[in-house]
Coordinates of C-alpha atoms in Angstrom, one line a residue:
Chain Y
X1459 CA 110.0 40.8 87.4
X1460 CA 106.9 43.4 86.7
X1461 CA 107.9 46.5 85.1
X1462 CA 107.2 49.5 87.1
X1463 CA 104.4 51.5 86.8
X1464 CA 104.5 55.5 87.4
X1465 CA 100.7 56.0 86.5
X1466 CA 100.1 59.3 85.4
X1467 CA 102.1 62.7 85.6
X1468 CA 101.4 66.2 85.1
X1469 CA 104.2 68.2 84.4
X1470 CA 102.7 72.0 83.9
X1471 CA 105.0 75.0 83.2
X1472 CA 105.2 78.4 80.8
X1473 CA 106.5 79.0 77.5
X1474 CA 110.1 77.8 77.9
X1475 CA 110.1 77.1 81.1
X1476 CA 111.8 74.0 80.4
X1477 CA 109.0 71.8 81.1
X1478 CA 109.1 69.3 78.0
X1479 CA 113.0 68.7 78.9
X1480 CA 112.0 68.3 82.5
X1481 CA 109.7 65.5 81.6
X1482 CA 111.9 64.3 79.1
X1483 CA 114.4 63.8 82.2
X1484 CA 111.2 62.0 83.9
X1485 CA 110.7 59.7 81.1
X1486 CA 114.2 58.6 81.3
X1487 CA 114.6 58.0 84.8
X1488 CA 111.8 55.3 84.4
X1489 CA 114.0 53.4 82.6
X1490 CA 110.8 51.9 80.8
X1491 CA 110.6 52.5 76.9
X1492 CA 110.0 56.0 75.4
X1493 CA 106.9 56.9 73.4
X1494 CA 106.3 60.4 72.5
X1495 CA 103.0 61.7 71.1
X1496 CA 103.5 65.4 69.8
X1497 CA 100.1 66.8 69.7
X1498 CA 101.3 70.2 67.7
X1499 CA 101.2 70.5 64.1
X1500 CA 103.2 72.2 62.0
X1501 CA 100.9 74.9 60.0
X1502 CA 103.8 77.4 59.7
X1503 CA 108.0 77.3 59.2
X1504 CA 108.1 78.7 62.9
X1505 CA 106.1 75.9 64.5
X1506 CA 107.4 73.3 62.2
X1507 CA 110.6 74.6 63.1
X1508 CA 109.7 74.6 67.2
X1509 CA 108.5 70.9 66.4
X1510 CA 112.1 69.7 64.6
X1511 CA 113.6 71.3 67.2
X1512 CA 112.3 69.2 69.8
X1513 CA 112.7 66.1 68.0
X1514 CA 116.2 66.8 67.2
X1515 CA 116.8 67.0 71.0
X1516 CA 115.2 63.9 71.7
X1517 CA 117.5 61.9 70.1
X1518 CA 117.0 58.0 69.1
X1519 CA 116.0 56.8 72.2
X1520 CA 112.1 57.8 71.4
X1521 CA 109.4 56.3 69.3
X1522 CA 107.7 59.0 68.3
X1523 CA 103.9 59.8 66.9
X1524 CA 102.6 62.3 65.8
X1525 CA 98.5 62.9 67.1
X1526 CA 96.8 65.7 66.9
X1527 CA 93.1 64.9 67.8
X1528 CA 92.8 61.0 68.3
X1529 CA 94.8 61.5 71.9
X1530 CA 92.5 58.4 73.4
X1531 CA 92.7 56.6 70.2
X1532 CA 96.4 56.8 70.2
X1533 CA 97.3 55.7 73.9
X1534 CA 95.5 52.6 73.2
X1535 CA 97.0 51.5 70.9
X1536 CA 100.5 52.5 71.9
X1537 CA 99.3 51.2 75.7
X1538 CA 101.3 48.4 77.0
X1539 CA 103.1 47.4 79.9
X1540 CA 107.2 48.7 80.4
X1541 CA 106.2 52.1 78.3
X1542 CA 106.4 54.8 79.0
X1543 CA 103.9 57.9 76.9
X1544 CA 105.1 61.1 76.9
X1545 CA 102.1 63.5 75.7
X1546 CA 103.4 67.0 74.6
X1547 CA 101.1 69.0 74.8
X1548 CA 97.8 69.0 76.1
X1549 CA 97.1 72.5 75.8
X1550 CA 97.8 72.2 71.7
X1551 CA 95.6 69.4 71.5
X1552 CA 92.8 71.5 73.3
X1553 CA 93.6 73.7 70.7
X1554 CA 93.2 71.4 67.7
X1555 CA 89.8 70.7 69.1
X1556 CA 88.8 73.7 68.9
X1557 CA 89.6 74.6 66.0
X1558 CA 87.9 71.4 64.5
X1559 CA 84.9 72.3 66.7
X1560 CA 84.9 69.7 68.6
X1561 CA 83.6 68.8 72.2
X1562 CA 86.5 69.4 73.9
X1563 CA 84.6 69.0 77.5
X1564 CA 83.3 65.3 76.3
X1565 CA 86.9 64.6 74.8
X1566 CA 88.4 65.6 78.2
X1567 CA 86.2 63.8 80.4
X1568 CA 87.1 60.7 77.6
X1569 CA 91.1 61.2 78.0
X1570 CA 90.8 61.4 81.7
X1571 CA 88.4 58.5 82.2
X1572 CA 90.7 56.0 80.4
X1573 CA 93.8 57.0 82.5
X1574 CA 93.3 54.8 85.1
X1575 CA 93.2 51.6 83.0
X1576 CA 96.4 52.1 81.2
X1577 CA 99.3 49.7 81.5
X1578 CA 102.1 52.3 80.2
X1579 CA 102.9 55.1 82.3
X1580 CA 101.7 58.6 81.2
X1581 CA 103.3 62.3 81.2
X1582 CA 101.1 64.8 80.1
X1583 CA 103.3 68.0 79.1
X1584 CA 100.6 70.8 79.2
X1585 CA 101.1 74.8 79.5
X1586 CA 99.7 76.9 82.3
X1587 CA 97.8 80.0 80.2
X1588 CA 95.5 81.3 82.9
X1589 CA 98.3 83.8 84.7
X1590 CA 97.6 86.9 82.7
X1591 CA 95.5 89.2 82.0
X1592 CA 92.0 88.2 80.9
X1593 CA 92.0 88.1 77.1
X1594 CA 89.8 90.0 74.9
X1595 CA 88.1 87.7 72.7
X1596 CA 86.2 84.4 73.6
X1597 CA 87.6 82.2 71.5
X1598 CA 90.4 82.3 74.0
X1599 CA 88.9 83.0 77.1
X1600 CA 86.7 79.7 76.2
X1601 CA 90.4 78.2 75.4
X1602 CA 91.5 79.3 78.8
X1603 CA 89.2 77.7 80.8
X1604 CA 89.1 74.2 78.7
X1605 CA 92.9 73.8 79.8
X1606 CA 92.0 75.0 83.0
X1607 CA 89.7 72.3 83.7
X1608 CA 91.2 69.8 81.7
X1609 CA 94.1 70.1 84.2
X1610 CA 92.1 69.7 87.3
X1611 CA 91.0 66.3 86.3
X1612 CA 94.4 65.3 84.9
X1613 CA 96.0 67.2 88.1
X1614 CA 93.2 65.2 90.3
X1615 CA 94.0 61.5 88.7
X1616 CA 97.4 62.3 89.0
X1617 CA 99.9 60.5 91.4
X1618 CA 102.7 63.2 90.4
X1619 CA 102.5 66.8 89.9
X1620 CA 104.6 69.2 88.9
X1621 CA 104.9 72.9 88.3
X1622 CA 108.3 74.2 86.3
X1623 CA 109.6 77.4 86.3
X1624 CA 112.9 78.9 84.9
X1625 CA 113.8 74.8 84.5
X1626 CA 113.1 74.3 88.1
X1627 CA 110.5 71.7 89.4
X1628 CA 108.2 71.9 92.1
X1629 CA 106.5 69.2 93.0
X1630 CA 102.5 70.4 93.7
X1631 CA 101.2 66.5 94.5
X1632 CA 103.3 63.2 95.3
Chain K
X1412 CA 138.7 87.8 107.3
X1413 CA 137.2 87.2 103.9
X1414 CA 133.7 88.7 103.0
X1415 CA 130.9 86.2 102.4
X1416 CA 130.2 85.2 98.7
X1417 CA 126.5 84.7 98.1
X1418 CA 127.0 83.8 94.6
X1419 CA 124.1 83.8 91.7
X1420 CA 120.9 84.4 93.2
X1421 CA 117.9 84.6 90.7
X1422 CA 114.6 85.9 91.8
X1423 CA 111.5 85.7 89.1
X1424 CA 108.1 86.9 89.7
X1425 CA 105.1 88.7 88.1
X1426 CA 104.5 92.1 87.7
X1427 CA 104.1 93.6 91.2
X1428 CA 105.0 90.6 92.9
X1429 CA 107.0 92.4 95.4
X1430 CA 109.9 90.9 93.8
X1431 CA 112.3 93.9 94.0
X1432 CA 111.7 94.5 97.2
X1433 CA 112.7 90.7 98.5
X1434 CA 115.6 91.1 96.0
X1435 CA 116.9 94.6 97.8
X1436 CA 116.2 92.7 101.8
X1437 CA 118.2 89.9 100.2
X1438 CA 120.8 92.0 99.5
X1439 CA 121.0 94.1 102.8
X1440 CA 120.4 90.8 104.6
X1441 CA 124.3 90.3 102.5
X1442 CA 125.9 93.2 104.8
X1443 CA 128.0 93.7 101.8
X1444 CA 128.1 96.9 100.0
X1445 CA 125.3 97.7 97.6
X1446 CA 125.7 98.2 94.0
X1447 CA 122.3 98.3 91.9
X1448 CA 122.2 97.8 88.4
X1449 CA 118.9 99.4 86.9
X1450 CA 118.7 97.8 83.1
X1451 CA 115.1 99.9 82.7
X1452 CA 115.2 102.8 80.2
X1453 CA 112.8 105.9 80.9
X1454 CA 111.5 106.5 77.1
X1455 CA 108.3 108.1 78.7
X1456 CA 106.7 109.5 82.0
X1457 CA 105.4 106.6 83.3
X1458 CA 108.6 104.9 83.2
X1459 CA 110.1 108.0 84.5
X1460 CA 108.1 107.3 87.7
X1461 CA 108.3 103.9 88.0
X1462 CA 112.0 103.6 88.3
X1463 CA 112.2 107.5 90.3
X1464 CA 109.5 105.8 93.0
X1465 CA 111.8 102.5 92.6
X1466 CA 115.3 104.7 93.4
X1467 CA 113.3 106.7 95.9
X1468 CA 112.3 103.6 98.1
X1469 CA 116.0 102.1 98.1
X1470 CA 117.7 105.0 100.2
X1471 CA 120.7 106.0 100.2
X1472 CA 122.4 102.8 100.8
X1473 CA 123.0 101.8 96.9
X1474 CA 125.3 102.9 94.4
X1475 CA 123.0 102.9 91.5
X1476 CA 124.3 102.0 87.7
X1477 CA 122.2 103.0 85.3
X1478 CA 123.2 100.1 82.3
X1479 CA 120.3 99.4 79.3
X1480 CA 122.8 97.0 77.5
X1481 CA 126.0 96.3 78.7
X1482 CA 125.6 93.9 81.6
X1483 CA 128.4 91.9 81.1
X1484 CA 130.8 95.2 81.2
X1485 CA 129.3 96.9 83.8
X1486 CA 129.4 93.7 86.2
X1487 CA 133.2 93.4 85.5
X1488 CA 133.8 96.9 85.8
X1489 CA 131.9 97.0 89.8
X1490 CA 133.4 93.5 90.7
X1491 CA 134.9 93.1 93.6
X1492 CA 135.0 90.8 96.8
X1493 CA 132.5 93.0 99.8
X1494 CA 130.0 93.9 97.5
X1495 CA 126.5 92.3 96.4
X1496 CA 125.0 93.5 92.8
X1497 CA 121.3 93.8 92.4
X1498 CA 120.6 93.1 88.5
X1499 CA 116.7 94.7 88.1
X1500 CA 115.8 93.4 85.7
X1501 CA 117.1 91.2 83.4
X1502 CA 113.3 90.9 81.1
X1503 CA 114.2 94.7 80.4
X1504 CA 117.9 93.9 79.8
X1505 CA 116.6 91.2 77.1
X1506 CA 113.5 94.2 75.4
X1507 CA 116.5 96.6 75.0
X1508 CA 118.6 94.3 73.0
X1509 CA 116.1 93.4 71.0
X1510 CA 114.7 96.8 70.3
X1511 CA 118.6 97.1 69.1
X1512 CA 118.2 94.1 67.1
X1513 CA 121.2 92.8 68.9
X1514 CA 121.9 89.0 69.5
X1515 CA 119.9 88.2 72.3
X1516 CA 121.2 84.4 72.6
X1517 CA 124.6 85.4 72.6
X1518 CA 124.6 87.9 75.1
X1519 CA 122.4 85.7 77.3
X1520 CA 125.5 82.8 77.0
X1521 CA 127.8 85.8 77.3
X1522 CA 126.4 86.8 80.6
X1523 CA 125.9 83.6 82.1
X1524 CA 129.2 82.4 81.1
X1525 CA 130.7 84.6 83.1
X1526 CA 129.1 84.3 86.4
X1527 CA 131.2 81.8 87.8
X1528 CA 134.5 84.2 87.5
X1529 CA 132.7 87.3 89.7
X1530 CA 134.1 88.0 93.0
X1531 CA 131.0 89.9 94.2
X1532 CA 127.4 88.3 94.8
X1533 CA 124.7 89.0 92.0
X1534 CA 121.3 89.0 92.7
X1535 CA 119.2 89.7 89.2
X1536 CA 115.3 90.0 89.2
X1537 CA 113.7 89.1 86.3
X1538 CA 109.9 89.0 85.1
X1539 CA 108.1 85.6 84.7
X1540 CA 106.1 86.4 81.3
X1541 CA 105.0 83.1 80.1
X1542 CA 102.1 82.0 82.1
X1543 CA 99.6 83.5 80.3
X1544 CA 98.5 83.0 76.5
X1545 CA 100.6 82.8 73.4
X1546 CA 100.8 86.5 72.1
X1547 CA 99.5 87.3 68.5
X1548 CA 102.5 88.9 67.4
X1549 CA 106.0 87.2 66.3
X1550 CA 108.3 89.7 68.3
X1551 CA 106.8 89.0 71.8
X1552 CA 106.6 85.3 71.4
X1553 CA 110.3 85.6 70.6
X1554 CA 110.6 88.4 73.8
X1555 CA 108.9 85.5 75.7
X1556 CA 111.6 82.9 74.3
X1557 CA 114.6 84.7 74.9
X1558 CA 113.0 85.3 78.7
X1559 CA 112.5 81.8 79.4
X1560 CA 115.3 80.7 77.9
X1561 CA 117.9 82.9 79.9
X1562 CA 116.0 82.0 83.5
X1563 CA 116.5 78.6 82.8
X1564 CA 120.1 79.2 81.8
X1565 CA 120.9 81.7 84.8
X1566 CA 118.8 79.3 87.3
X1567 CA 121.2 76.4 86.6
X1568 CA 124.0 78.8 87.5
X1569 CA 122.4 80.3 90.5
X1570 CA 122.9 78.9 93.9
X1571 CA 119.5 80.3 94.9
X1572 CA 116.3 80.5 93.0
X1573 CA 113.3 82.3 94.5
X1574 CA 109.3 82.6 92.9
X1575 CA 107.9 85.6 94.5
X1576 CA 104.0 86.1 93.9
X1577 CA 102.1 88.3 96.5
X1578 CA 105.4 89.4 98.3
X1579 CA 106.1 86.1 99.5
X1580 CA 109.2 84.4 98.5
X1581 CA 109.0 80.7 97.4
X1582 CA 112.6 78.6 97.6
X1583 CA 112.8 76.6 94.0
X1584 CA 116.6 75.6 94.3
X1585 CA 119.3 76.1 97.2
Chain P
X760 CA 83.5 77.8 124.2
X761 CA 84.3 80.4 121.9
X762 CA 84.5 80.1 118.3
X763 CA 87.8 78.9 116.1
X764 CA 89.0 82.0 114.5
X765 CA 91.2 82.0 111.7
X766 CA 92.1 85.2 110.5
X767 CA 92.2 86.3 107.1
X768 CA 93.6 83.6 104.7
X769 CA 94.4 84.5 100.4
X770 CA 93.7 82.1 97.8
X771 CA 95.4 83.1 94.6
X772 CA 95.5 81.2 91.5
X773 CA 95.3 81.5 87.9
X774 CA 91.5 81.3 85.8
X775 CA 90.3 78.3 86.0
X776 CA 92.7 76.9 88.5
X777 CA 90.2 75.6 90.7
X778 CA 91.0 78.4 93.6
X779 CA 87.3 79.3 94.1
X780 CA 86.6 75.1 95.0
X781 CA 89.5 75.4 97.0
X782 CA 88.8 78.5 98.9
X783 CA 85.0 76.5 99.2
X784 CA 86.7 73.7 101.0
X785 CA 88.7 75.8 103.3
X786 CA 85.6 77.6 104.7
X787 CA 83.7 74.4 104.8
X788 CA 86.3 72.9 106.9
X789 CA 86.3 75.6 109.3
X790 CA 82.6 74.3 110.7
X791 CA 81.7 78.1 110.8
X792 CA 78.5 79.6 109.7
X793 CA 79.9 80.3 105.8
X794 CA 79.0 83.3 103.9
X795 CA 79.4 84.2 100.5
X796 CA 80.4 87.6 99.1
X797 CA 80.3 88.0 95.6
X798 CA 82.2 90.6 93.5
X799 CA 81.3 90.2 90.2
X800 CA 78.7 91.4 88.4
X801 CA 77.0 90.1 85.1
X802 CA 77.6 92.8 82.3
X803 CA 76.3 90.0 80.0
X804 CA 74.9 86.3 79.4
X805 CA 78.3 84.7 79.5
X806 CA 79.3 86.2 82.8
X807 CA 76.0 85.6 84.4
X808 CA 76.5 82.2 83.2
X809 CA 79.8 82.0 85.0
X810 CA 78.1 83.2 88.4
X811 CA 75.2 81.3 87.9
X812 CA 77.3 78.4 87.9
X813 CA 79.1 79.1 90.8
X814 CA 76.9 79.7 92.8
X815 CA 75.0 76.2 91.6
X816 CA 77.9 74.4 92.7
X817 CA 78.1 75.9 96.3
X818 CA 75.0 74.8 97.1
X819 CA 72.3 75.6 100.0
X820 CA 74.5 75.9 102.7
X821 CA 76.0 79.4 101.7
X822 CA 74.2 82.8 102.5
X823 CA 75.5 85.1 99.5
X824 CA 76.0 88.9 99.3
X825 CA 76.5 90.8 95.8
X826 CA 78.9 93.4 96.4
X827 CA 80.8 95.2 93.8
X828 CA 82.0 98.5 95.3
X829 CA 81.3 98.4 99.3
X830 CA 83.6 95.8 100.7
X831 CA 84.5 97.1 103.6
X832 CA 80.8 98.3 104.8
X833 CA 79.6 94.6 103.6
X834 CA 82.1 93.2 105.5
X835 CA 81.2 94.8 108.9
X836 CA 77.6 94.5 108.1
X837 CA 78.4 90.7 108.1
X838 CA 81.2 90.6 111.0
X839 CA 80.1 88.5 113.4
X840 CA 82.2 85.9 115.5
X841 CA 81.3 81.8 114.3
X842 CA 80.9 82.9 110.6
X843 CA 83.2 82.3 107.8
X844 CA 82.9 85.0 105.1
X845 CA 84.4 84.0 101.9
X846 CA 85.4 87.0 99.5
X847 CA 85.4 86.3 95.7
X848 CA 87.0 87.6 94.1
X849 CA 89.4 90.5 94.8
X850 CA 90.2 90.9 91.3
X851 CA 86.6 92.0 90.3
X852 CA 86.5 94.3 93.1
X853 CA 89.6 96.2 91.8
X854 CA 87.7 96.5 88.2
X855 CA 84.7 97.9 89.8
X856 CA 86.6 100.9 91.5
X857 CA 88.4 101.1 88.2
X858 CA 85.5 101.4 86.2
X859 CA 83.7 103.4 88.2
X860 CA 87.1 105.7 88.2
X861 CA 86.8 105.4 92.3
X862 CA 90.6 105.8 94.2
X863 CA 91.8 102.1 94.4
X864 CA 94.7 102.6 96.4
X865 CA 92.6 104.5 98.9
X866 CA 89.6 101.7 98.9
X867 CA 92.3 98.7 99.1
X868 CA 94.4 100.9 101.7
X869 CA 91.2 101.2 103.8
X870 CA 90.0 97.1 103.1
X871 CA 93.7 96.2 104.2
X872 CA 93.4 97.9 107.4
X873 CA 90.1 97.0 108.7
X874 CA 91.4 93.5 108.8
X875 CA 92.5 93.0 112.6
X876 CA 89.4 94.0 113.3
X877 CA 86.9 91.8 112.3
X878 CA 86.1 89.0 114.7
X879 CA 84.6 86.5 111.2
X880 CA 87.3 84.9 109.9
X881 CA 87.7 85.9 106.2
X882 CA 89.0 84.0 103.1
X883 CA 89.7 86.2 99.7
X884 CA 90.3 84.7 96.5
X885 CA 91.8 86.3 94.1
X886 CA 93.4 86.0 90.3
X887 CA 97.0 86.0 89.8
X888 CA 97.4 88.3 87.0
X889 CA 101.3 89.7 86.7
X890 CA 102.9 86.5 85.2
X891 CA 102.5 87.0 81.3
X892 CA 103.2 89.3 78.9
X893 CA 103.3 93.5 79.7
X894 CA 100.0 94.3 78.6
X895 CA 99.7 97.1 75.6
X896 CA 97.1 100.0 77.4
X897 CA 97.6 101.6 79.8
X898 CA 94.3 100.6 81.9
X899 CA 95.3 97.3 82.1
X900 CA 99.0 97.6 83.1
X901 CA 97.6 100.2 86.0
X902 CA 94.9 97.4 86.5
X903 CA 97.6 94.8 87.0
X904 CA 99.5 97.2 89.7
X905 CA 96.4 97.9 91.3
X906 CA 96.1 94.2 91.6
X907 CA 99.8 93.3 92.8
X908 CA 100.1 95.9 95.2
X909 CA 96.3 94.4 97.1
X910 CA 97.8 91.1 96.7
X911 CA 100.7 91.8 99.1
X912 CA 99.1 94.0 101.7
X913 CA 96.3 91.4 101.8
X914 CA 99.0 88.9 102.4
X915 CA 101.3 91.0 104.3
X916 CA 97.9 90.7 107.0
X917 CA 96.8 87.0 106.1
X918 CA 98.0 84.1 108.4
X919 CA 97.5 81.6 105.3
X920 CA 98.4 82.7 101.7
X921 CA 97.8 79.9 99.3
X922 CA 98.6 79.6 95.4
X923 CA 96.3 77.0 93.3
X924 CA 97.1 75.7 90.0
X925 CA 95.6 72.4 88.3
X926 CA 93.3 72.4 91.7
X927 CA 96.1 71.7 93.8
X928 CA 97.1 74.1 96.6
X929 CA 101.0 75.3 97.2
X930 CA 100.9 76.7 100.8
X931 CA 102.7 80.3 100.9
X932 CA 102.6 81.1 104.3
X933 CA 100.9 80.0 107.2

């Protein structure tokens, strides 16, 4: 008996929208076994405490990594059949490239070309940004548009899609 | 004959979404009696106007409660079976208790705690505020929290959950 | 044989959300004579940049108008029955008028109504700006209202409304 395979999913939301416990839920349901990668890191008590807080609500039932540039690196080696990856979130690791100058159009184009090939399922947790105003400053209008596009080609790859609001999903693709 | 109970009914949208004005046809579409909770404080002229041009547009058809903090009271105190409660809205509800330094958590579990026991249907509007970027400053990151947090919490109550954007209602639960 | 004619669609989305490829396809997919009217004007390198790009990508089968101010004199210079004329974006129009201090309500009152009218069938894309935080000046919060308020007289009008995120459409009406 083949395990089953759920490809990849995008699970966009707010801040707090209860988009990481939605995918959470997703991950689950697989019944495959859990991998987390946390992309944030902890450079203050409040993030480190938004980090522990999230961990703590995981439970046992996770294996979980912490990566905050290597995301292509880290799949791979994690990658293998009856897993499932849960990736929270994109939009911090766009930000960790940044702020480490890197290419964060070549590193996109590199997570989203290796998708297909994996064995493990994938849940990207990412956070939609580009529903305010326009900011002032380039640094994050640059920002803005990175996870903009970098959700197109996840969204486009994607056999599930989902947009979560107020802990609510609605399914955009699948 | 017994009057219809709607329930909880939470509508979220962006600024000048048209969200209070699908919230007030929801309501009249009811045929119960109208109470309407206003949580938003006039501190200067601007506000002044917004909620006088809100009031103005409503008619005469509402009972209007003006109530900056004490939603839980005020909805026990109008409570009864005929009548449909418009909440607008509850993002102000959650800046006054803060600018109080009350405990925004605990009111929030306070409030949704005791949904279930109303007789009358509540509709509360509230204002989606985390789809755009982080905020440089502590207090509106925590503002944004305490937002998301409550929708999710009152959205797992409600029987209905609407997303308005353009003044066009979008069904995300019932 | 007379031409299809398909109204006025809206095409809202966040930045970056891929509503301007969208609202591309759309008017492709109507077969009709497509043309382009363009908003935005290029204060500086990066926005030229940003127009140059797009209008790169839309290739040679476009004819393209730059219009910041006159929208509603563009548009009947245009009219004709067969054509498509896609609008982008609505947004940038509103900041314009604003800078220019000219009466937005008035302007958007007059676009709004001119509608029914036209025998071209129009597409308008636009940014969804309400859903993050309440901005700090006062220009930008009147900005935002400006925006809203267009947003649901345009769709009031529109047989399709349409709201893009991650590239992926979420029909609204039609």
């Amino acid at each position: 008996m083949t395990s089953p395979h759920h490809g990849t999913t995008l699970v966009l939301g707010g801040a707090r929208s209860g988009k990481s416990g939605f995918a959470e839920r997703l991950a689950a349901d697989t019944g495959l076994d859990r991998h987390y990668i946390a992309t944030g890191r902890a450079f203050d008590d409040e993030m480190r405490t938004r980090i522990d807080t999230h961990r703590t609500s995981r439970g046992d039932l996770w294996t979980t990594h912490e990566e905050p540039f290597d995301l292509v690196g880290r799949l791979a080696a994690i990658d293998a059949a009856g897993r499932v990856v849960l990736v929270d979130c994109l939009t911090l690791w766009v930000t960790n490239l940044m702020l480490e100058a890197r290419d964060v159009a070549a590193e996109s184009a590199r997570l989203v070309a290796g998708l297909p090939a994996l064995c493990a399922s994938v849940i990207f947790v990412s956070n939609e940004v580009g529903l305010g105003m326009v900011p002032d400053n380039r640094m994050a209008r640059d920002f803005r548009d990175h996870a903009g596009r970098l959700h197109q080609q996840v969204a486009a790859q994607a056999r599930d899609v989902y947009f979560v609001a107020a802990g609510l999903p609605l399914k955009m693709k699948g």
